[in-house]
Coordinates of C-alpha atoms in Angstrom, one line a residue:
M230 CA 111.3 39.2 158.4
N231 CA 108.1 38.9 156.6
K232 CA 107.0 41.9 158.9
I233 CA 109.8 43.7 158.2
I234 CA 109.6 43.7 154.7
Y235 CA 106.0 44.7 154.9
I236 CA 107.0 47.6 157.1
L237 CA 109.9 49.1 154.7
L238 CA 107.3 48.5 151.7
S239 CA 104.7 50.9 153.9
V240 CA 107.4 53.4 154.0
L241 CA 108.4 53.4 150.6
L242 CA 104.7 53.6 149.4
L243 CA 104.1 56.5 152.3
G244 CA 107.2 58.2 150.7
L245 CA 105.7 58.0 147.0
T246 CA 102.2 59.0 148.0
S247 CA 103.0 61.9 150.3
C248 CA 104.5 63.8 147.8
E249 CA 104.3 64.8 143.9
P250 CA 106.6 62.4 141.9
R251 CA 108.0 63.8 138.7
H252 CA 104.7 61.8 136.9
K253 CA 102.5 60.1 139.7
Q254 CA 102.2 57.4 137.2
D255 CA 106.0 56.7 136.3
V256 CA 108.4 54.7 139.0
L257 CA 111.6 53.7 137.4
I258 CA 113.2 50.9 139.9
L259 CA 116.7 49.7 139.5
Y260 CA 118.0 46.3 141.1
P261 CA 120.7 44.4 141.2
N262 CA 120.7 40.4 139.7
W263 CA 120.5 38.7 142.9
A264 CA 117.7 36.7 144.3
E265 CA 116.7 38.7 147.4
G266 CA 116.8 42.2 145.4
I267 CA 114.8 40.6 142.7
A268 CA 112.4 39.5 145.1
I269 CA 111.6 42.5 146.9
T270 CA 111.7 44.8 143.6
Y271 CA 108.8 42.6 142.2
L272 CA 107.0 42.9 145.3
A273 CA 107.5 46.6 145.2
K274 CA 106.5 46.8 142.0
V275 CA 103.2 45.1 142.3
M276 CA 102.6 47.0 145.8
L277 CA 102.9 50.2 143.8
E278 CA 100.8 49.3 140.8
D279 CA 98.3 48.2 143.1
K280 CA 98.6 52.4 144.1
G281 CA 97.9 53.0 140.6
Y282 CA 101.7 53.8 139.4
T283 CA 103.1 52.6 136.1
V284 CA 106.2 50.7 137.6
T285 CA 109.5 50.0 135.3
L286 CA 112.1 48.0 136.3
K287 CA 115.5 48.0 135.1
R288 CA 118.5 45.4 136.0
I289 CA 121.5 46.8 136.3
E290 CA 124.9 46.6 138.7
P291 CA 124.9 48.4 142.0
G292 CA 127.4 51.2 140.7
P293 CA 125.4 52.8 138.0
I294 CA 122.2 52.1 140.3
Y295 CA 123.8 54.4 142.8
T296 CA 124.9 56.8 139.8
A297 CA 121.5 56.9 138.3
L298 CA 119.5 57.8 142.0
S299 CA 122.2 60.4 142.4
R300 CA 121.3 62.2 139.2
G301 CA 117.7 61.9 139.3
D302 CA 117.4 59.5 136.4
A303 CA 116.0 56.9 138.7
D304 CA 113.2 56.7 141.7
I305 CA 113.9 53.6 143.6
Y306 CA 116.7 51.1 144.9
M307 CA 115.2 48.4 147.0
D308 CA 118.5 46.4 148.0
A309 CA 121.5 48.7 149.3
W310 CA 123.7 46.4 151.5
L311 CA 124.7 49.1 154.1
P312 CA 126.8 49.9 156.0
H313 CA 129.5 47.3 155.1
T314 CA 129.1 45.7 151.6
Q315 CA 128.3 49.2 149.3
K316 CA 130.0 51.5 151.6
D317 CA 132.3 52.8 149.1
Y318 CA 129.4 53.8 146.8
W319 CA 127.5 55.4 149.8
A320 CA 130.1 57.7 150.6
K321 CA 130.6 58.9 147.5
Y322 CA 126.5 59.2 146.6
G323 CA 124.8 58.8 150.0
H324 CA 124.7 62.9 150.4
K325 CA 122.1 62.8 147.3
L326 CA 120.3 59.8 148.3
D327 CA 117.5 59.0 151.1
V328 CA 117.1 56.0 152.9
L329 CA 113.6 55.3 153.3
G330 CA 113.8 52.2 155.6
T331 CA 115.4 48.7 156.4
V332 CA 114.8 45.4 156.1
F333 CA 117.7 43.8 158.2
D334 CA 120.7 45.9 159.3
D335 CA 124.6 44.9 159.3
G336 CA 123.8 42.7 156.5
I337 CA 127.5 41.2 155.1
T338 CA 128.4 38.9 152.4
G339 CA 130.6 36.2 152.3
L340 CA 131.1 32.3 151.3
V341 CA 130.0 29.4 153.7
V342 CA 131.2 25.6 153.3
P343 CA 130.1 22.9 155.8
A344 CA 132.8 21.4 158.3
P345 CA 134.4 18.4 156.9
E346 CA 132.3 16.1 159.5
A347 CA 129.2 17.4 158.1
I348 CA 130.3 15.9 154.3
P349 CA 129.0 12.5 154.3

């Protein structure tokens, strides 16, 4: 898993350093309020800052994240759950967005509980 995250972040950094952003020093990353979204976002922030970027983070819900990205009001979203969980957002905004890499594919969400016999 660490290797996959490293590859994704490397692709992200390569994409940002191979083209000229609005202002090379300014990057706005939007992120949701769930654990892996926060973790991967802060990791990307540190890596980008090491490359000389000034990174601003803003925590908001996925719907406004996709809207902001599609309008060019933000630069990066590190935690899209595709193709299932956020498929409606992608259907609406995906034609205006680029996927730079995948941490893992076919992610789904749900609840799990222990089997009754597993409860002491």
